[in-house]
Amino acid sequence: MYIRKKKNTSGSISIQIIKKIKGKSKVIESIGCSKDPDKIERLLKKAHKRIKELEPTLFDSVKQEEQKLKFLPISNEQVIPIGDELFFGAIFDRIFNKKTIFQSVYKANDKHELFKALVISRILYPGSKLYLSDYLFYFKKKEISDEAIYRLVDSLYKDEVKQRIEEAVYKDTLAKVGGKIAVCFYDVTTLFFESESEDDLRRIGFSKEGKLARPQIQLGLFTTLQGYPLSYEVYHGKKYEGHTLLEALLNFQKKFKLKNKPIVVADRGMLNDANIAFLENNGYKYILGAKIKMLPSGIKDKIINLTFIDDNVTHEINIHKTIT
């Protein structure tokens, strides 16, 4: 950009800021016009100042010998990353209300911040709950005792705190799926412990991970079609997973007062007469997976005789079975 002094037919001088765009001169801004030489000089100074505003530079234009570079005495150990707080911290704050989750719990604010750090650390650096102390020390320059983490876990185990967390997650999930849960998926997974001792909850049972000599717990989880969490229940490690569906579904319905019963989708582990009878008698629609080789021979014969040519065609087999 440059400044142009344009003489008008009236005898006045116009001061303009011009910019070349594709070889053509374009008036970016008119500063003013005057016949008075002193005023014209002031307009020129104003135009020079305006060009600096319109063309900001990364550094001020100063003479090389006047430049002074300042180096801060800082090491990597003193750098505290904040990207995790800005991103995942913002999501956490949107879901969980600081005033309600640990309401009436001793040192509620401290526990809320520690819970937030625990969630973020498990996302970025998955590990045990005690790994939280390493995360805070190396990345946040904070020291925390193992006892403080155990006290946090004790607070999270309280029924009222667990319920508030689930309600907050459910509310956020409900907003994401348009305010209605039409379909929910249910599955059970096992979580094992690096120990050989059992208690009322940690029991040695059937392990999906092949850890036959390790105590475990079972986690029953409801999710949406998109994979967002809805509700969960914890069971001892020896419980047959097919016996968890009814309790989990009843608790899910009771906790969130579901007005419309969702379609329940589950794998073959839930396929037993008691579950089917409950779903049928309580008006639930459901989809249960099954291994063909485990089905009665009559049903297998019907499936084998089906013709699968078009992927868009759905086949239906009617089964009549008395379930009480």
Short mmCIF file of C-alpha atoms in Angstrom, two decimals:
data_model
loop_
_atom_site.label_atom_id
_atom_site.label_comp_id
_atom_site.label_asym_id
_atom_site.label_seq_id
_atom_site.Cartn_x
_atom_site.Cartn_y
_atom_site.Cartn_z
CA MET A 1 0.00 0.00 0.00
CA TYR A 2 1.06 3.57 -0.63
CA ILE A 3 -0.21 7.15 -0.26
CA ARG A 4 -1.49 9.18 -3.18
CA LYS A 5 -1.97 12.96 -3.32
CA LYS A 6 -4.75 13.64 -5.80
CA LYS A 7 -5.44 17.16 -7.06
CA ASN A 8 -9.12 17.92 -7.45
CA THR A 9 -10.75 20.36 -9.92
CA SER A 10 -11.67 22.58 -6.96
CA GLY A 11 -7.97 23.06 -6.20
CA SER A 12 -8.00 20.91 -3.05
CA ILE A 13 -5.69 17.94 -2.48
CA SER A 14 -7.14 14.52 -1.53
CA ILE A 15 -5.00 12.14 0.52
CA GLN A 16 -5.79 8.49 -0.27
CA ILE A 17 -4.39 5.08 0.64
CA ILE A 18 -3.97 2.97 -2.50
CA LYS A 19 -3.34 -0.74 -2.95
CA LYS A 20 -2.39 -2.63 -6.10
CA ILE A 21 -4.78 -5.51 -6.70
CA LYS A 22 -4.19 -7.61 -9.83
CA GLY A 23 -2.29 -4.77 -11.45
CA LYS A 24 -5.00 -2.20 -10.77
CA SER A 25 -4.89 0.62 -8.23
CA LYS A 26 -7.75 0.50 -5.72
CA VAL A 27 -8.61 3.15 -3.15
CA ILE A 28 -8.52 1.43 0.24
CA GLU A 29 -9.30 4.49 2.32
CA SER A 30 -9.67 8.27 1.83
CA ILE A 31 -8.03 10.16 4.67
CA GLY A 32 -9.35 13.63 3.77
CA CYS A 33 -8.84 16.66 1.52
CA SER A 34 -7.82 20.30 2.00
CA LYS A 35 -6.32 23.38 0.30
CA ASP A 36 -4.36 24.34 3.42
CA PRO A 37 -0.72 23.10 3.20
CA ASP A 38 -0.48 22.59 6.99
CA LYS A 39 -3.63 20.51 7.07
CA ILE A 40 -2.44 18.50 4.06
CA GLU A 41 0.76 17.73 5.98
CA ARG A 42 -1.28 16.52 8.96
CA LEU A 43 -3.39 14.34 6.66
CA LEU A 44 -0.20 12.79 5.24
CA LYS A 45 1.03 11.93 8.74
CA LYS A 46 -2.35 10.42 9.52
CA ALA A 47 -2.20 8.37 6.30
CA HIS A 48 1.25 6.99 7.22
CA LYS A 49 -0.07 5.99 10.63
CA ARG A 50 -3.14 4.40 9.09
CA ILE A 51 -1.01 2.28 6.71
CA LYS A 52 0.83 0.85 9.72
CA GLU A 53 -2.54 -0.14 11.21
CA LEU A 54 -3.69 -1.71 7.94
CA GLU A 55 -0.41 -3.58 7.46
CA PRO A 56 0.48 -4.96 10.91
CA THR A 57 3.86 -6.68 11.13
CA LEU A 58 4.96 -9.48 13.40
CA PHE A 59 7.65 -7.30 14.98
CA ASP A 60 7.94 -3.54 15.30
CA SER A 61 10.22 -1.94 12.70
CA VAL A 62 13.24 -0.96 14.73
CA LYS A 63 16.86 -0.63 13.80
CA GLN A 64 18.90 -3.81 14.11
CA GLU A 65 21.27 -2.28 16.64
CA GLU A 66 18.30 -1.36 18.87
CA GLN A 67 16.91 -4.88 18.95
CA LYS A 68 17.30 -6.68 22.24
CA LEU A 69 16.51 -10.35 22.62
CA LYS A 70 15.57 -11.64 26.04
CA PHE A 71 16.03 -15.30 26.95
CA LEU A 72 14.14 -16.70 29.92
CA PRO A 73 16.05 -19.12 32.17
CA ILE A 74 13.51 -21.97 31.86
CA SER A 75 13.95 -25.74 31.50
CA ASN A 76 11.68 -28.55 30.31
CA GLU A 77 10.98 -29.47 33.92
CA GLN A 78 9.35 -26.07 34.42
CA VAL A 79 7.02 -26.34 31.41
CA ILE A 80 3.43 -27.25 32.32
CA PRO A 81 1.28 -28.38 29.35
CA ILE A 82 -2.28 -27.06 29.39
CA GLY A 83 -3.69 -28.54 26.17
CA ASP A 84 -5.32 -31.43 28.01
CA GLU A 85 -7.08 -29.03 30.39
CA LEU A 86 -8.26 -26.79 27.56
CA PHE A 87 -9.75 -29.66 25.55
CA PHE A 88 -10.74 -32.57 27.80
CA GLY A 89 -11.15 -30.28 30.81
CA ALA A 90 -13.75 -28.25 28.93
CA ILE A 91 -15.69 -31.42 28.05
CA PHE A 92 -15.52 -32.59 31.66
CA ASP A 93 -16.79 -29.22 32.95
CA ARG A 94 -19.68 -29.33 30.48
CA ILE A 95 -20.83 -32.73 31.72
CA PHE A 96 -20.14 -32.53 35.46
CA ASN A 97 -21.38 -29.72 37.67
CA LYS A 98 -18.74 -28.79 40.23
CA LYS A 99 -21.38 -27.95 42.85
CA THR A 100 -23.40 -31.16 42.70
CA ILE A 101 -21.25 -34.26 42.07
CA PHE A 102 -19.57 -34.28 45.50
CA GLN A 103 -22.29 -32.36 47.31
CA SER A 104 -22.13 -32.91 51.10
CA VAL A 105 -18.84 -34.84 50.69
CA TYR A 106 -15.84 -33.75 52.80
CA LYS A 107 -13.52 -31.42 50.81
CA ALA A 108 -15.87 -31.50 47.82
CA ASN A 109 -13.91 -29.00 45.69
CA ASP A 110 -10.62 -30.87 46.14
CA LYS A 111 -12.24 -34.18 45.27
CA HIS A 112 -13.92 -32.69 42.19
CA GLU A 113 -10.60 -31.38 40.83
CA LEU A 114 -8.91 -34.70 41.61
CA PHE A 115 -11.74 -36.59 39.89
CA LYS A 116 -11.29 -34.33 36.86
CA ALA A 117 -7.55 -35.05 36.79
CA LEU A 118 -8.24 -38.79 37.14
CA VAL A 119 -10.60 -38.79 34.14
CA ILE A 120 -8.19 -36.79 31.95
CA SER A 121 -5.20 -38.94 32.92
CA ARG A 122 -7.07 -42.15 32.08
CA ILE A 123 -7.87 -40.75 28.62
CA LEU A 124 -4.36 -39.53 27.81
CA TYR A 125 -2.20 -41.98 29.75
CA PRO A 126 -4.24 -45.12 30.62
CA GLY A 127 -3.07 -46.87 33.75
CA SER A 128 -4.10 -47.74 37.28
CA LYS A 129 -5.67 -45.16 39.56
CA LEU A 130 -2.35 -44.78 41.37
CA TYR A 131 -0.79 -43.71 38.06
CA LEU A 132 -2.66 -40.46 38.63
CA SER A 133 0.08 -39.37 41.06
CA ASP A 134 2.72 -39.83 38.32
CA TYR A 135 0.58 -37.91 35.82
CA LEU A 136 0.14 -34.97 38.21
CA PHE A 137 3.83 -34.97 39.19
CA TYR A 138 5.35 -35.14 35.71
CA PHE A 139 2.83 -33.04 33.80
CA LYS A 140 1.29 -30.71 36.39
CA LYS A 141 4.15 -30.40 38.90
CA LYS A 142 1.80 -31.40 41.70
CA GLU A 143 2.44 -33.98 44.38
CA ILE A 144 -0.34 -36.10 45.80
CA SER A 145 -0.34 -39.05 48.17
CA ASP A 146 -1.75 -42.49 47.40
CA GLU A 147 -4.05 -42.04 50.41
CA ALA A 148 -5.69 -39.01 48.75
CA ILE A 149 -6.43 -41.11 45.67
CA TYR A 150 -7.90 -43.92 47.77
CA ARG A 151 -10.10 -41.40 49.61
CA LEU A 152 -11.33 -40.13 46.23
CA VAL A 153 -12.18 -43.67 45.13
CA ASP A 154 -14.07 -44.24 48.40
CA SER A 155 -16.12 -41.11 47.67
CA LEU A 156 -16.83 -42.26 44.11
CA TYR A 157 -18.12 -45.56 45.51
CA LYS A 158 -20.83 -43.82 47.55
CA ASP A 159 -24.28 -44.53 46.08
CA GLU A 160 -25.31 -40.87 45.90
CA VAL A 161 -22.07 -39.83 44.14
CA LYS A 162 -22.28 -42.72 41.66
CA GLN A 163 -25.90 -41.79 40.95
CA ARG A 164 -25.03 -38.13 40.30
CA ILE A 165 -22.24 -39.11 37.93
CA GLU A 166 -24.52 -41.48 36.02
CA GLU A 167 -27.27 -38.85 35.83
CA ALA A 168 -24.82 -36.27 34.47
CA VAL A 169 -23.52 -38.69 31.82
CA TYR A 170 -27.05 -39.81 30.91
CA LYS A 171 -28.22 -36.21 30.54
CA ASP A 172 -25.29 -35.38 28.28
CA THR A 173 -25.85 -38.53 26.20
CA LEU A 174 -29.57 -37.80 25.90
CA ALA A 175 -28.80 -34.35 24.47
CA LYS A 176 -26.45 -35.91 21.89
CA VAL A 177 -29.06 -38.37 20.57
CA GLY A 178 -31.93 -35.91 20.27
CA GLY A 179 -33.60 -36.47 23.63
CA LYS A 180 -34.83 -40.03 23.03
CA ILE A 181 -33.24 -43.45 23.57
CA ALA A 182 -34.72 -45.67 20.85
CA VAL A 183 -32.14 -48.47 20.95
CA CYS A 184 -29.73 -49.54 23.69
CA PHE A 185 -26.94 -52.08 23.57
CA TYR A 186 -26.08 -54.23 26.57
CA ASP A 187 -22.83 -56.09 27.06
CA VAL A 188 -20.80 -57.51 29.91
CA THR A 189 -17.03 -57.36 30.18
CA THR A 190 -14.65 -58.72 32.80
CA LEU A 191 -11.95 -56.74 34.60
CA PHE A 192 -9.29 -58.86 36.29
CA PHE A 193 -6.88 -58.06 39.12
CA GLU A 194 -3.18 -58.89 39.40
CA SER A 195 -3.80 -60.80 42.60
CA GLU A 196 -4.71 -64.28 43.74
CA SER A 197 -6.86 -63.34 46.75
CA GLU A 198 -10.65 -63.08 46.50
CA ASP A 199 -13.28 -61.10 48.39
CA ASP A 200 -17.05 -60.59 48.10
CA LEU A 201 -16.70 -58.72 44.80
CA ARG A 202 -13.44 -59.97 43.32
CA ARG A 203 -14.09 -63.62 42.50
CA ILE A 204 -12.43 -66.14 40.23
CA GLY A 205 -14.86 -67.03 37.44
CA PHE A 206 -15.10 -67.49 33.69
CA SER A 207 -12.59 -65.06 32.18
CA LYS A 208 -13.04 -63.71 28.65
CA GLU A 209 -9.37 -62.77 28.70
CA GLY A 210 -8.09 -66.20 29.66
CA LYS A 211 -7.01 -65.14 33.18
CA LEU A 212 -8.23 -68.34 34.81
CA ALA A 213 -6.40 -67.90 38.12
CA ARG A 214 -7.10 -64.20 38.60
CA PRO A 215 -10.04 -62.75 40.54
CA GLN A 216 -12.25 -60.44 38.52
CA ILE A 217 -15.36 -58.30 38.53
CA GLN A 218 -17.97 -58.00 35.80
CA LEU A 219 -19.15 -54.72 34.32
CA GLY A 220 -22.56 -54.60 32.65
CA LEU A 221 -22.87 -51.56 30.41
CA PHE A 222 -25.74 -50.01 28.45
CA THR A 223 -24.77 -47.79 25.50
CA THR A 224 -26.60 -45.98 22.71
CA LEU A 225 -26.51 -46.92 19.04
CA GLN A 226 -23.64 -44.43 18.67
CA GLY A 227 -21.66 -45.95 21.56
CA TYR A 228 -22.37 -43.28 24.19
CA PRO A 229 -22.64 -44.69 27.75
CA LEU A 230 -26.02 -44.77 29.45
CA SER A 231 -25.77 -46.84 32.62
CA TYR A 232 -23.65 -49.52 34.23
CA GLU A 233 -23.75 -52.11 36.99
CA VAL A 234 -20.93 -54.00 38.72
CA TYR A 235 -21.22 -57.72 39.59
CA HIS A 236 -18.96 -60.21 41.33
CA GLY A 237 -16.64 -62.13 39.05
CA LYS A 238 -18.31 -65.52 39.37
CA LYS A 239 -21.80 -64.45 38.30
CA TYR A 240 -23.09 -65.88 35.02
CA GLU A 241 -23.36 -62.93 32.62
CA GLY A 242 -26.71 -64.12 31.30
CA HIS A 243 -28.20 -63.49 34.76
CA THR A 244 -27.20 -59.81 34.80
CA LEU A 245 -29.50 -58.45 32.09
CA LEU A 246 -32.75 -58.38 34.07
CA GLU A 247 -31.29 -56.57 37.08
CA ALA A 248 -29.34 -54.13 34.92
CA LEU A 249 -32.37 -53.34 32.77
CA LEU A 250 -34.69 -52.85 35.76
CA ASN A 251 -32.17 -50.54 37.46
CA PHE A 252 -31.66 -48.63 34.21
CA GLN A 253 -35.40 -48.12 33.79
CA LYS A 254 -35.89 -47.16 37.46
CA LYS A 255 -32.97 -44.73 37.68
CA PHE A 256 -33.91 -42.67 34.65
CA LYS A 257 -37.69 -43.20 34.64
CA LEU A 258 -37.79 -44.20 30.97
CA LYS A 259 -41.09 -43.22 29.38
CA ASN A 260 -40.51 -45.21 26.20
CA LYS A 261 -38.95 -48.64 26.46
CA PRO A 262 -35.95 -48.89 24.11
CA ILE A 263 -35.18 -51.82 21.85
CA VAL A 264 -32.70 -53.98 23.75
CA VAL A 265 -29.80 -55.40 21.74
CA ALA A 266 -27.52 -58.02 23.32
CA ASP A 267 -25.22 -60.86 22.32
CA ARG A 268 -25.75 -64.59 22.62
CA GLY A 269 -24.68 -64.60 26.28
CA MET A 270 -28.09 -63.12 27.16
CA LEU A 271 -30.07 -65.69 25.17
CA ASN A 272 -31.90 -67.73 27.79
CA ASP A 273 -35.55 -68.43 28.53
CA ALA A 274 -35.70 -66.24 31.65
CA ASN A 275 -34.42 -63.17 29.80
CA ILE A 276 -36.70 -63.72 26.81
CA ALA A 277 -39.72 -64.26 29.09
CA PHE A 278 -38.98 -61.04 30.95
CA LEU A 279 -38.58 -59.02 27.75
CA GLU A 280 -41.76 -60.49 26.24
CA ASN A 281 -43.88 -60.10 29.38
CA ASN A 282 -42.77 -56.51 29.99
CA GLY A 283 -43.35 -55.20 26.48
CA TYR A 284 -39.74 -54.85 25.38
CA LYS A 285 -38.68 -55.27 21.78
CA TYR A 286 -35.32 -56.98 21.57
CA ILE A 287 -32.59 -58.34 19.33
CA LEU A 288 -30.52 -61.19 20.77
CA GLY A 289 -27.59 -62.75 18.94
CA ALA A 290 -27.13 -66.51 18.76
CA LYS A 291 -24.79 -69.10 17.27
CA ILE A 292 -26.55 -71.04 14.52
CA LYS A 293 -24.91 -74.31 15.58
CA MET A 294 -26.39 -73.91 19.08
CA LEU A 295 -29.98 -73.53 17.81
CA PRO A 296 -32.51 -76.39 17.64
CA SER A 297 -32.24 -78.49 14.48
CA GLY A 298 -35.62 -77.33 13.16
CA ILE A 299 -34.55 -73.68 13.22
CA LYS A 300 -31.14 -74.51 11.72
CA ASP A 301 -32.83 -76.30 8.79
CA LYS A 302 -35.00 -73.24 8.10
CA ILE A 303 -31.93 -70.96 8.09
CA ILE A 304 -29.94 -73.30 5.82
CA ASN A 305 -32.79 -73.37 3.28
CA LEU A 306 -32.91 -69.56 2.98
CA THR A 307 -31.60 -67.99 -0.24
CA PHE A 308 -29.25 -65.05 0.26
CA ILE A 309 -28.88 -63.19 -3.04
CA ASP A 310 -29.78 -59.58 -2.30
CA ASP A 311 -28.21 -57.92 0.77
CA ASN A 312 -31.23 -55.62 1.05
CA VAL A 313 -33.68 -58.49 1.56
CA THR A 314 -34.57 -59.41 5.14
CA HIS A 315 -35.68 -62.96 5.87
CA GLU A 316 -38.09 -63.79 8.66
CA ILE A 317 -38.49 -67.10 10.45
CA ASN A 318 -41.47 -67.62 12.73
CA ILE A 319 -40.73 -69.56 15.90
CA HIS A 320 -43.43 -70.69 18.30
CA LYS A 321 -42.16 -71.41 21.79
CA THR A 322 -43.87 -71.36 25.15
CA ILE A 323 -41.93 -69.26 27.66
CA THR A 324 -43.10 -68.68 31.22
#
